mmCIF file with all atom_site columns, C-alpha atoms in Angstrom:
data_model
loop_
_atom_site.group_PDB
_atom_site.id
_atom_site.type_symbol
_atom_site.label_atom_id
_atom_site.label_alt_id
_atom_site.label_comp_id
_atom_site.label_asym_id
_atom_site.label_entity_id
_atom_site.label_seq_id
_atom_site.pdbx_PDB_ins_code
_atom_site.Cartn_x
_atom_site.Cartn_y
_atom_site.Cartn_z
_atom_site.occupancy
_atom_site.B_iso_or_equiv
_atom_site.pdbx_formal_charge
_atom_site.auth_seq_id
_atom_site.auth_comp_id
_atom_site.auth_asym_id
_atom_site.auth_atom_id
_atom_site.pdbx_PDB_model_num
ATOM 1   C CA . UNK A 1 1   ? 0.000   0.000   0.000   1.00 77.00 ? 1   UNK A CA 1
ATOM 2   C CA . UNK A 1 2   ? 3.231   2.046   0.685   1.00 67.00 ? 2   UNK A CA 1
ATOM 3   C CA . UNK A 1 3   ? 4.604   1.597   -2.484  1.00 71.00 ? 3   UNK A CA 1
ATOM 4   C CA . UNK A 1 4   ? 1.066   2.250   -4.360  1.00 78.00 ? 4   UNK A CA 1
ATOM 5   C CA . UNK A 1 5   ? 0.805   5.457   -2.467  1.00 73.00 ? 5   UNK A CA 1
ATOM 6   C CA . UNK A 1 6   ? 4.385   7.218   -3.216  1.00 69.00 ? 6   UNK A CA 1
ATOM 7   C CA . UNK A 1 7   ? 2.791   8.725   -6.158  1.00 74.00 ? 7   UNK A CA 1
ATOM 8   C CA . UNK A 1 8   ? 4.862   7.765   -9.103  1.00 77.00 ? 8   UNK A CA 1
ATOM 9   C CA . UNK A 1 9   ? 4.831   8.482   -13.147 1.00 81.00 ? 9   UNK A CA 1
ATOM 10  C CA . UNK A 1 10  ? 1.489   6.461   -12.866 1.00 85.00 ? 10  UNK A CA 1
ATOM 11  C CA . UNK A 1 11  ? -0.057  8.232   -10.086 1.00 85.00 ? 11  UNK A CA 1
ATOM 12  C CA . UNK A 1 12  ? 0.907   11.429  -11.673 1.00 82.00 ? 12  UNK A CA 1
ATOM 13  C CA . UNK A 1 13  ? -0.236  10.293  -14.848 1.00 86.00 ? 13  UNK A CA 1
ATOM 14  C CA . UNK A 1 14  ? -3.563  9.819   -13.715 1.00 90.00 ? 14  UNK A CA 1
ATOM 15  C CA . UNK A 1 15  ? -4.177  12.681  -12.336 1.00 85.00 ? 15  UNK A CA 1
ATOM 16  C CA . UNK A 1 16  ? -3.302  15.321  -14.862 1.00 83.00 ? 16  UNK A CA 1
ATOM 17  C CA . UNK A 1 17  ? -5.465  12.440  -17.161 1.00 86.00 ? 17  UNK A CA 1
ATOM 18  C CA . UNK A 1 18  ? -8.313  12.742  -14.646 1.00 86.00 ? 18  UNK A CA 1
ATOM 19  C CA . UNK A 1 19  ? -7.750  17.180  -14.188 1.00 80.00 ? 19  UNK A CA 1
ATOM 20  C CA . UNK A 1 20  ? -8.423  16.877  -17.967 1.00 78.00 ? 20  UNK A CA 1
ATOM 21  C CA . UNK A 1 21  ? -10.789 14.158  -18.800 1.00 82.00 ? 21  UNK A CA 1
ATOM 22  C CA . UNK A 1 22  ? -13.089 13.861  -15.760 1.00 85.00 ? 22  UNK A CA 1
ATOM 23  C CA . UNK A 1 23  ? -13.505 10.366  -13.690 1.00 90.00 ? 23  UNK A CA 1
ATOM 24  C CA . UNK A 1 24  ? -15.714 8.333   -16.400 1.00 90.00 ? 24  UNK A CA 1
ATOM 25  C CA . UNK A 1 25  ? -12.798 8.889   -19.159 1.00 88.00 ? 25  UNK A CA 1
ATOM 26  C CA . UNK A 1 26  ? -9.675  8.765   -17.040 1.00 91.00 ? 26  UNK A CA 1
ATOM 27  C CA . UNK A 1 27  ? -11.062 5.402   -14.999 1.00 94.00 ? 27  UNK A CA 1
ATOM 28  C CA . UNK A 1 28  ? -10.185 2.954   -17.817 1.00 94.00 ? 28  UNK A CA 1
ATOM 29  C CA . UNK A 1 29  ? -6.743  3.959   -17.667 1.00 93.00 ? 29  UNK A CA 1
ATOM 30  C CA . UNK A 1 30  ? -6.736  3.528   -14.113 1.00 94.00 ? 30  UNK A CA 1
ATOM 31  C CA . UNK A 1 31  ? -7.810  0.072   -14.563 1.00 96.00 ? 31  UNK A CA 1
ATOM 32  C CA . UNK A 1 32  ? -4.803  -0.149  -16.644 1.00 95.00 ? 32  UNK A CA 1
ATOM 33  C CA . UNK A 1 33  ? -2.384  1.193   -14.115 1.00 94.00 ? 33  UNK A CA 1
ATOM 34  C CA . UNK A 1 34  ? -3.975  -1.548  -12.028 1.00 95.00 ? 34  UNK A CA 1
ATOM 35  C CA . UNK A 1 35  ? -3.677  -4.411  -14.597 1.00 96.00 ? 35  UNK A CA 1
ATOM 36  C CA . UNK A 1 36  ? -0.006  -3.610  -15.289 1.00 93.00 ? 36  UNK A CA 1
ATOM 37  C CA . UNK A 1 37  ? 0.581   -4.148  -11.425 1.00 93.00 ? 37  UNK A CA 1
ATOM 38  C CA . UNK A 1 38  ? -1.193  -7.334  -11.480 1.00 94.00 ? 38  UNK A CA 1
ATOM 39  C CA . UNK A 1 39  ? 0.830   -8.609  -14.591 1.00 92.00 ? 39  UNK A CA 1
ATOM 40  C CA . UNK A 1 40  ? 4.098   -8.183  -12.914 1.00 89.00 ? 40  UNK A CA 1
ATOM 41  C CA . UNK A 1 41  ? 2.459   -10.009 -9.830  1.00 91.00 ? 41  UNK A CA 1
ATOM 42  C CA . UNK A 1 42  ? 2.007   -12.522 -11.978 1.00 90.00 ? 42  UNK A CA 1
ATOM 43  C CA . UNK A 1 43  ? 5.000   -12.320 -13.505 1.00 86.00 ? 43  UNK A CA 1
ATOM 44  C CA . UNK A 1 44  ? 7.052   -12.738 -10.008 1.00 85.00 ? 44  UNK A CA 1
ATOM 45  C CA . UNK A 1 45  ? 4.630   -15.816 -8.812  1.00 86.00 ? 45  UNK A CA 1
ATOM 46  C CA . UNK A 1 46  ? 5.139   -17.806 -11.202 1.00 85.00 ? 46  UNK A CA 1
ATOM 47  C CA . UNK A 1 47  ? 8.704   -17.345 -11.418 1.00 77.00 ? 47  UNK A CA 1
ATOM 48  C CA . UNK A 1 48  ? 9.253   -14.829 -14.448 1.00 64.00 ? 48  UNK A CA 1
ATOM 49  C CA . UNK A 1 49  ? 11.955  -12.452 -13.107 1.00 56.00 ? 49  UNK A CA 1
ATOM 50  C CA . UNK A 1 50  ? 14.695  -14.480 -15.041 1.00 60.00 ? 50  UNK A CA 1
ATOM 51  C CA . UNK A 1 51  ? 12.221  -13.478 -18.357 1.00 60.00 ? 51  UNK A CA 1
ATOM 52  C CA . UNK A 1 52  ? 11.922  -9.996  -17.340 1.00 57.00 ? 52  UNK A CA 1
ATOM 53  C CA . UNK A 1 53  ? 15.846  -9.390  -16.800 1.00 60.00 ? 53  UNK A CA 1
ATOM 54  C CA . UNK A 1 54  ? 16.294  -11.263 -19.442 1.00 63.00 ? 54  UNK A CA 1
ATOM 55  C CA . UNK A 1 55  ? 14.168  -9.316  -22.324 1.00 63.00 ? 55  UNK A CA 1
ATOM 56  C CA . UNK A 1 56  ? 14.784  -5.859  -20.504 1.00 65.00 ? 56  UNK A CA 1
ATOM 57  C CA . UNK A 1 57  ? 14.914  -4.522  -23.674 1.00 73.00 ? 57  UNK A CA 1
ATOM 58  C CA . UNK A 1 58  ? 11.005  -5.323  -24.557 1.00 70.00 ? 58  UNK A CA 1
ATOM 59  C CA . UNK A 1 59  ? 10.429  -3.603  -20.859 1.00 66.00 ? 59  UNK A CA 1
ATOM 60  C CA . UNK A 1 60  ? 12.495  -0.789  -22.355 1.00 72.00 ? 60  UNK A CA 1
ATOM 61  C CA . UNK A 1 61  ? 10.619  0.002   -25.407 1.00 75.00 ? 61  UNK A CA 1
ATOM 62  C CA . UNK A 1 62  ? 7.102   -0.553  -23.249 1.00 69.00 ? 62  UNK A CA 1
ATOM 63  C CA . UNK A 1 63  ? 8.461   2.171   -21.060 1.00 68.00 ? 63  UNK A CA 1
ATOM 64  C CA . UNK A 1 64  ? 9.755   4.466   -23.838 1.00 78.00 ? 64  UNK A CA 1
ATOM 65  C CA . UNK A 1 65  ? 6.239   4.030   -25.752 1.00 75.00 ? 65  UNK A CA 1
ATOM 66  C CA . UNK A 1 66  ? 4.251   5.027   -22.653 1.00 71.00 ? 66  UNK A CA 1
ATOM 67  C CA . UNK A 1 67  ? 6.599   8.137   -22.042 1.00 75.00 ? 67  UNK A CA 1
ATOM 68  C CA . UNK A 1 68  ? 6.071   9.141   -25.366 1.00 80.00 ? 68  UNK A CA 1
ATOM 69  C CA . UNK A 1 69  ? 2.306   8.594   -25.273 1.00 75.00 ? 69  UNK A CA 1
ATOM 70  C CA . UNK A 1 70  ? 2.520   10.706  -22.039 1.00 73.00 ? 70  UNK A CA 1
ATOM 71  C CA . UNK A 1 71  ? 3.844   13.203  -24.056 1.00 80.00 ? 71  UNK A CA 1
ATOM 72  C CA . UNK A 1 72  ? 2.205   13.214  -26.997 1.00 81.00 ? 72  UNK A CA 1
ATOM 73  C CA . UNK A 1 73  ? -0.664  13.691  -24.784 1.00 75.00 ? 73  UNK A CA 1
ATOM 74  C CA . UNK A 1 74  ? 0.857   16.952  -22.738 1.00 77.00 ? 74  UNK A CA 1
ATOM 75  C CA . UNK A 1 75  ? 1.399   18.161  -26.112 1.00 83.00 ? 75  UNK A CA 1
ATOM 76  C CA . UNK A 1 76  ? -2.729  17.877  -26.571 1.00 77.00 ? 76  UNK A CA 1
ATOM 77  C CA . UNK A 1 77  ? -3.715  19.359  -23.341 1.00 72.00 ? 77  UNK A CA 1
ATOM 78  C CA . UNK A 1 78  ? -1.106  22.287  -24.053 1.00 79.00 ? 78  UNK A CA 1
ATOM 79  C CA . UNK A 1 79  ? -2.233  23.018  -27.486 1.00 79.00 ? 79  UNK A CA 1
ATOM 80  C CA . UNK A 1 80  ? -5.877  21.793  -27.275 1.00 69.00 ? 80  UNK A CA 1
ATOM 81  C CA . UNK A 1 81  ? -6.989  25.538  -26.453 1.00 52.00 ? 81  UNK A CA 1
ATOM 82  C CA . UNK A 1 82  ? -9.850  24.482  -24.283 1.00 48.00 ? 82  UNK A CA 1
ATOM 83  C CA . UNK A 1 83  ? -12.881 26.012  -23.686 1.00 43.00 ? 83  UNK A CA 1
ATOM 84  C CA . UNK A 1 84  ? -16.124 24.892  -21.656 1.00 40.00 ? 84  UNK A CA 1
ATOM 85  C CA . UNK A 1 85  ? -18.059 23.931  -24.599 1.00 42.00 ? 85  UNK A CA 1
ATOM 86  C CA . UNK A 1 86  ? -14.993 21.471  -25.111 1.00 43.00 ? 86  UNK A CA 1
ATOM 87  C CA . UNK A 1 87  ? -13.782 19.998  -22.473 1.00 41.00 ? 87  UNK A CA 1
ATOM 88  C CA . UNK A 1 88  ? -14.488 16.322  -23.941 1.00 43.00 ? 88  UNK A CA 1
ATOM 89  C CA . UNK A 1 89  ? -11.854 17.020  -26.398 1.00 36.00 ? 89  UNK A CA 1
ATOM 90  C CA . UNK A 1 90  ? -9.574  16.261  -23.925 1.00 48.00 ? 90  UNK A CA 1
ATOM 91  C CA . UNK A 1 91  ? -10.914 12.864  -23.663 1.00 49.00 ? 91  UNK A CA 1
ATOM 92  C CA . UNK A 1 92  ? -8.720  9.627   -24.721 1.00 48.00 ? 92  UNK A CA 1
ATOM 93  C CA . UNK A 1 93  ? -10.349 8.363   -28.189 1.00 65.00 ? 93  UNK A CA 1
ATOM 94  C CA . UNK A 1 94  ? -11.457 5.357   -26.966 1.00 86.00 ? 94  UNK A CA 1
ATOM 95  C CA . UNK A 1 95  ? -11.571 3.631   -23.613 1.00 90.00 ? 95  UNK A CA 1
ATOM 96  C CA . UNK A 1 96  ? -9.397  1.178   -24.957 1.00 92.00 ? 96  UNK A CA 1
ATOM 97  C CA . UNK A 1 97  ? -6.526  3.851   -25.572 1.00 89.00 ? 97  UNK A CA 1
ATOM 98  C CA . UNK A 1 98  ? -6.831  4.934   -22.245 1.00 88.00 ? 98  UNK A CA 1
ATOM 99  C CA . UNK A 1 99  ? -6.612  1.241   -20.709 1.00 93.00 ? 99  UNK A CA 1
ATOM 100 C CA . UNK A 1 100 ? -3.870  0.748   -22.923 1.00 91.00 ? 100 UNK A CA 1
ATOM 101 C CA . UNK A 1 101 ? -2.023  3.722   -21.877 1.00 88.00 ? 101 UNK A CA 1
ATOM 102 C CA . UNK A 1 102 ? -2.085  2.704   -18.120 1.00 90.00 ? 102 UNK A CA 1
ATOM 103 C CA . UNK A 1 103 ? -1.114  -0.202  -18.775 1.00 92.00 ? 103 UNK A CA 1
ATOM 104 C CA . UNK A 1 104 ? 2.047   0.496   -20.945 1.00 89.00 ? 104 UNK A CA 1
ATOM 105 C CA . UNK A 1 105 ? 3.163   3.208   -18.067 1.00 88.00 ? 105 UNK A CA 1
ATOM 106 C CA . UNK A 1 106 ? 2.380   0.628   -15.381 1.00 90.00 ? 106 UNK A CA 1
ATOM 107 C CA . UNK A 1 107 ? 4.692   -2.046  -17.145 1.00 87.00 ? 107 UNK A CA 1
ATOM 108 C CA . UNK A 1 108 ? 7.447   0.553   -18.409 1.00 82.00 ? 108 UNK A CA 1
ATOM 109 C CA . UNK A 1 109 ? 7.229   1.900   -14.737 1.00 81.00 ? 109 UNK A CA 1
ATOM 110 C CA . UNK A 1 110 ? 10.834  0.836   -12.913 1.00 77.00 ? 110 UNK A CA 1
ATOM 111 C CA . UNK A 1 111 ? 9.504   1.167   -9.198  1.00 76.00 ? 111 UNK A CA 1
ATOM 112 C CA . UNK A 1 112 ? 6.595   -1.300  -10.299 1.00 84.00 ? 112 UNK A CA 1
ATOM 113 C CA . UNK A 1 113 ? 9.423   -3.775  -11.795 1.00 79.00 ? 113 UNK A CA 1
ATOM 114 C CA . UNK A 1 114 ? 11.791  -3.170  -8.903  1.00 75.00 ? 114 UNK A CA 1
ATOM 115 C CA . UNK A 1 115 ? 8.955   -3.674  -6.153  1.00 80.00 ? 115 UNK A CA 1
ATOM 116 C CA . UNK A 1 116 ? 7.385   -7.010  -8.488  1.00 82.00 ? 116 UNK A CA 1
ATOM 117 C CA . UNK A 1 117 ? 10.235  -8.769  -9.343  1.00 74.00 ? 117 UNK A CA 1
ATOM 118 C CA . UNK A 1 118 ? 12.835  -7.725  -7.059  1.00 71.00 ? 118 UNK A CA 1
ATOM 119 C CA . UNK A 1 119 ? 11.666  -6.493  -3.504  1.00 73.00 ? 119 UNK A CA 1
ATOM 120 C CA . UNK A 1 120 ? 8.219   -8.578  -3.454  1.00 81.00 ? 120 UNK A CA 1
ATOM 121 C CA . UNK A 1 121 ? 10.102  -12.271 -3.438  1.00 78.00 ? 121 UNK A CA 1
ATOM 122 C CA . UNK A 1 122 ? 12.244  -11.010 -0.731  1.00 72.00 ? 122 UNK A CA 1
ATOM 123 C CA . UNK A 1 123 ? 9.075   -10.400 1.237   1.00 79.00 ? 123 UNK A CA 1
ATOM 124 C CA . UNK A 1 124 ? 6.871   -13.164 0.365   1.00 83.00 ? 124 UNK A CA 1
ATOM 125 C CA . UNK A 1 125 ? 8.385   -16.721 -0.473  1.00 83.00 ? 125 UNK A CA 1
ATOM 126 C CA . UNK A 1 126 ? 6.957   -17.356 -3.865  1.00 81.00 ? 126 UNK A CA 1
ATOM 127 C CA . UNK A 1 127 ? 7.932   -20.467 -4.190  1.00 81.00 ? 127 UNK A CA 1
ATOM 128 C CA . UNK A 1 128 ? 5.543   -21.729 -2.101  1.00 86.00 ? 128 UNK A CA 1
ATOM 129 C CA . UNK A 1 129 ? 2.539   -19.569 -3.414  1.00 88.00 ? 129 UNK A CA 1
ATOM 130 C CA . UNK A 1 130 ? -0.367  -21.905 -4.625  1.00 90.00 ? 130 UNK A CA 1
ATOM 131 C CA . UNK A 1 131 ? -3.411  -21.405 -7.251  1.00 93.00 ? 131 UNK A CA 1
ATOM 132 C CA . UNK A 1 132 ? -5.580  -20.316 -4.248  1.00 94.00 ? 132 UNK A CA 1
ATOM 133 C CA . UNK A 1 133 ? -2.607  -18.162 -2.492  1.00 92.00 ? 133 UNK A CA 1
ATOM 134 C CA . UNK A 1 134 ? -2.226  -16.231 -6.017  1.00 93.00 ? 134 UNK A CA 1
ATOM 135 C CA . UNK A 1 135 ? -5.909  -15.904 -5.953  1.00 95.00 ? 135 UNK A CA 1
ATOM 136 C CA . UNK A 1 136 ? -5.599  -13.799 -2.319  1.00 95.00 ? 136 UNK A CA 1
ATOM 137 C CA . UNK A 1 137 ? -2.297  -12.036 -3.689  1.00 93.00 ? 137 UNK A CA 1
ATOM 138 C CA . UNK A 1 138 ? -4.550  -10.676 -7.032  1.00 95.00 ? 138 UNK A CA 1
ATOM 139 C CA . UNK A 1 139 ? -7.906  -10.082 -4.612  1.00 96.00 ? 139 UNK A CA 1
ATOM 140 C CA . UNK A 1 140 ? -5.348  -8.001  -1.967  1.00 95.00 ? 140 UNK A CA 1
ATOM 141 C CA . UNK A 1 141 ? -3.237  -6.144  -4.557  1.00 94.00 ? 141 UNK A CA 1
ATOM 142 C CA . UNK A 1 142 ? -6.670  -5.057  -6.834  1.00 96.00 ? 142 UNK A CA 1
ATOM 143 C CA . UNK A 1 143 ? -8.038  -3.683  -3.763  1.00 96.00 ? 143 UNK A CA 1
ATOM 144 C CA . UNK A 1 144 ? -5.085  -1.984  -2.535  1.00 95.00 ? 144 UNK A CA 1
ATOM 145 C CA . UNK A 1 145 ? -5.004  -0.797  -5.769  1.00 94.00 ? 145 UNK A CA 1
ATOM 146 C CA . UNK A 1 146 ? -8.464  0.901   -6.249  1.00 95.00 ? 146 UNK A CA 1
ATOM 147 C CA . UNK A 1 147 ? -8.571  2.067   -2.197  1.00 95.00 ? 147 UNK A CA 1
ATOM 148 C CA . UNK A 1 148 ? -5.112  4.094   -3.350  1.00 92.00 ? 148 UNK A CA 1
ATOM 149 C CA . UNK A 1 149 ? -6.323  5.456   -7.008  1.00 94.00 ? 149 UNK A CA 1
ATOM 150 C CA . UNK A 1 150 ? -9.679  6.050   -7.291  1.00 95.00 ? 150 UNK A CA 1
ATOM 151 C CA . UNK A 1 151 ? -9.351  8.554   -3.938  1.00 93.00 ? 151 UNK A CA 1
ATOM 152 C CA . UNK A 1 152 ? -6.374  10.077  -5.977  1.00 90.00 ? 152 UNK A CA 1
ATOM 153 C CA . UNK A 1 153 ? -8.362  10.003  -9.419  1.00 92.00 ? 153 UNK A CA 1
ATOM 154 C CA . UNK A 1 154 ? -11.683 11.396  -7.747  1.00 91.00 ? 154 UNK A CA 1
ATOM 155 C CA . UNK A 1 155 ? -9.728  14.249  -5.955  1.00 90.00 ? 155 UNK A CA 1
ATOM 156 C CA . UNK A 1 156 ? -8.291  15.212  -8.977  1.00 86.00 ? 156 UNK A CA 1
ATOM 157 C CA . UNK A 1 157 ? -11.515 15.071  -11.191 1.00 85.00 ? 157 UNK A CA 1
ATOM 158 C CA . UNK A 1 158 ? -13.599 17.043  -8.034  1.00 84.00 ? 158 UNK A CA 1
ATOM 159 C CA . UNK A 1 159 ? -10.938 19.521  -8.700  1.00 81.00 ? 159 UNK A CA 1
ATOM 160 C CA . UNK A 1 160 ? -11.758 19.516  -12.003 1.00 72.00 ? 160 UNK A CA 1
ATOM 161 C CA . UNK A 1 161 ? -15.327 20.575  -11.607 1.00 68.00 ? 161 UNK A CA 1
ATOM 162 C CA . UNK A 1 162 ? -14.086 23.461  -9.205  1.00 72.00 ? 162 UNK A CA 1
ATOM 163 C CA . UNK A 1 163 ? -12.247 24.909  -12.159 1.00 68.00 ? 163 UNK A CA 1
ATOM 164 C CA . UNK A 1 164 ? -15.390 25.737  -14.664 1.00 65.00 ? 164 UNK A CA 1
ATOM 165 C CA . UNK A 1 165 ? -14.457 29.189  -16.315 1.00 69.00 ? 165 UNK A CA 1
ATOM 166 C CA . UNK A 1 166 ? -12.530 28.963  -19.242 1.00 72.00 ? 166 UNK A CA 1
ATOM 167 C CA . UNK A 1 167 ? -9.585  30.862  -17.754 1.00 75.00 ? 167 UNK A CA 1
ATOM 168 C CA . UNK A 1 168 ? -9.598  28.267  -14.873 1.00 72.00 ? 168 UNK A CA 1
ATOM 169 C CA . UNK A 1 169 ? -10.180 25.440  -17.452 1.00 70.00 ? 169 UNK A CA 1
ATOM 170 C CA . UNK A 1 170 ? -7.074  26.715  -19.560 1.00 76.00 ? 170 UNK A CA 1
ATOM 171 C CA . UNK A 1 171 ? -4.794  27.058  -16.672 1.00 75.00 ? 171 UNK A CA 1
ATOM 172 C CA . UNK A 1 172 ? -5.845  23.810  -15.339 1.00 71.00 ? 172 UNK A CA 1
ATOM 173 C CA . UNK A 1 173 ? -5.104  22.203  -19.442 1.00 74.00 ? 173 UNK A CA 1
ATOM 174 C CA . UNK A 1 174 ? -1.652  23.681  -19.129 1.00 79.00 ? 174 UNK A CA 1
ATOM 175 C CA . UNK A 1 175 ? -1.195  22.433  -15.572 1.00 77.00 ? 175 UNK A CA 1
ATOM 176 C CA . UNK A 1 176 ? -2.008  19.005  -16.603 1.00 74.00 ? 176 UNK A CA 1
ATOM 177 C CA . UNK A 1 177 ? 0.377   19.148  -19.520 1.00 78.00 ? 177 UNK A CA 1
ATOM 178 C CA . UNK A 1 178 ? 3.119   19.629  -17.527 1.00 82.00 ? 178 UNK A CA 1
ATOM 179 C CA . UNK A 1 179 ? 2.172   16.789  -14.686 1.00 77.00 ? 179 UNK A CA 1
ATOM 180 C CA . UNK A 1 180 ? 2.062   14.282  -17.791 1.00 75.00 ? 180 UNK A CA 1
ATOM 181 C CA . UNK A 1 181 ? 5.390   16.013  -19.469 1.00 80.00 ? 181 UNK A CA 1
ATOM 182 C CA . UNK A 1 182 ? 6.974   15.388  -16.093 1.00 80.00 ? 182 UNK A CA 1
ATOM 183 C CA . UNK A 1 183 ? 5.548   12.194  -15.837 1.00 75.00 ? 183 UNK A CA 1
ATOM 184 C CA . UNK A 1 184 ? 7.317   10.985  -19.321 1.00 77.00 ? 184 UNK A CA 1
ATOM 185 C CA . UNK A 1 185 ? 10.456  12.485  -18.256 1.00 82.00 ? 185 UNK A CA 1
ATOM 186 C CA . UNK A 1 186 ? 10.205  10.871  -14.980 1.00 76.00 ? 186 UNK A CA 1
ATOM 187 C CA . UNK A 1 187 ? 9.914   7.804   -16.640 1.00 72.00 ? 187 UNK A CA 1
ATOM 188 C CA . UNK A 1 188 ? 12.199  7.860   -19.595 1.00 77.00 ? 188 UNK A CA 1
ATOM 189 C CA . UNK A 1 189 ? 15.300  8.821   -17.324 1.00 78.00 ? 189 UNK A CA 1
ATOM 190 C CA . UNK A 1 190 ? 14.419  6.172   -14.441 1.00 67.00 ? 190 UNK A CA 1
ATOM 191 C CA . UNK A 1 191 ? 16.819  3.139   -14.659 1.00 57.00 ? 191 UNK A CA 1
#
């Protein structure tokens, strides 16, 4: 819950998504976030560290795609010259794109790999995990996982609704901009 909470290129990600795009269009990408997290759980249960270190350079270009989706997308909210009657513009295209997104940050996202594949068998002997052990590792981490974000991704988004003249609106475009510029350069110079 710790390591969830330190917010983190994800976290920030979110945020400046969910400033933006309001709760309904920000939430799939959340569930991404959380899916990536549960892939690397997986990953580490059933023994795929050696995989992991050993195609680092697939995790590489996962992380460099999401960074540059991140800002590809600061480049939108910058530029988008938002207005009330437009705020929707803002919006991923689909809700797959923004699943997809939070995903490909969550799995590009070092402190996710360091805590999954390094740090989390030195806490929990893996080795000796079972189907229905796994089972209470996925239930625990999904729920850690929502109590953390969605408090983080509403705050954000009731923020959002505070902000309704198009002054506010603009500043709060170009604020979001540079929380997800951040966020790719926080994630493209992590090692």
């Amino acid at each position: 819950a710790v390591a969830v909470a330190v917010p983190g290129p994800g976290i920030v990600a979110m945020v400046a998504r969910g400033l933006g795009s309001g709760f309904r269009s920000t939430l799939p990408f959340t569930i991404g976030i959380a899916l990536g997290d549960l892939v690397y759980l997986t990953a580490a249960v059933l023994g795929l560290a050696f995989i992991a270190k050993t195609f680092g350079l697939a995790f590489m270009a996962i992380k460099y795609a999401g960074a540059a989706y991140l800002l590809y997308l600061a480049y939108k909210f910058w530029t988008s010259g938002v207005g009330i009657d437009n705020v929707s513009a803002q919006r991923a295209e689909t809700p797959f794109t923004g699943f997809l997104s939070g995903l490909m940050i969550t799995l590009g996202n070092p402190k996710v790999m360091v805590f999954y594949l390094a740090l989390l068998p030195a806490i929990v002997d893996l080795s000796t995990v079972t189907f229905a052990n796994y089972l209470v590792l996925v239930a625990l981490t999904a729920l850690i996982l929502f109590a953390i974000l969605l408090p983080y991704l509403a705050l954000a988004t009731r923020t959002r609704a505070l902000l309704q003249t198009p002054s506010a609106i603009k500043r709060m475009s170009r604020v979001a901009s540079c929380f997800l510029g951040g966020a790719a350069v926080a994630i493209a110079v992590r090692v």
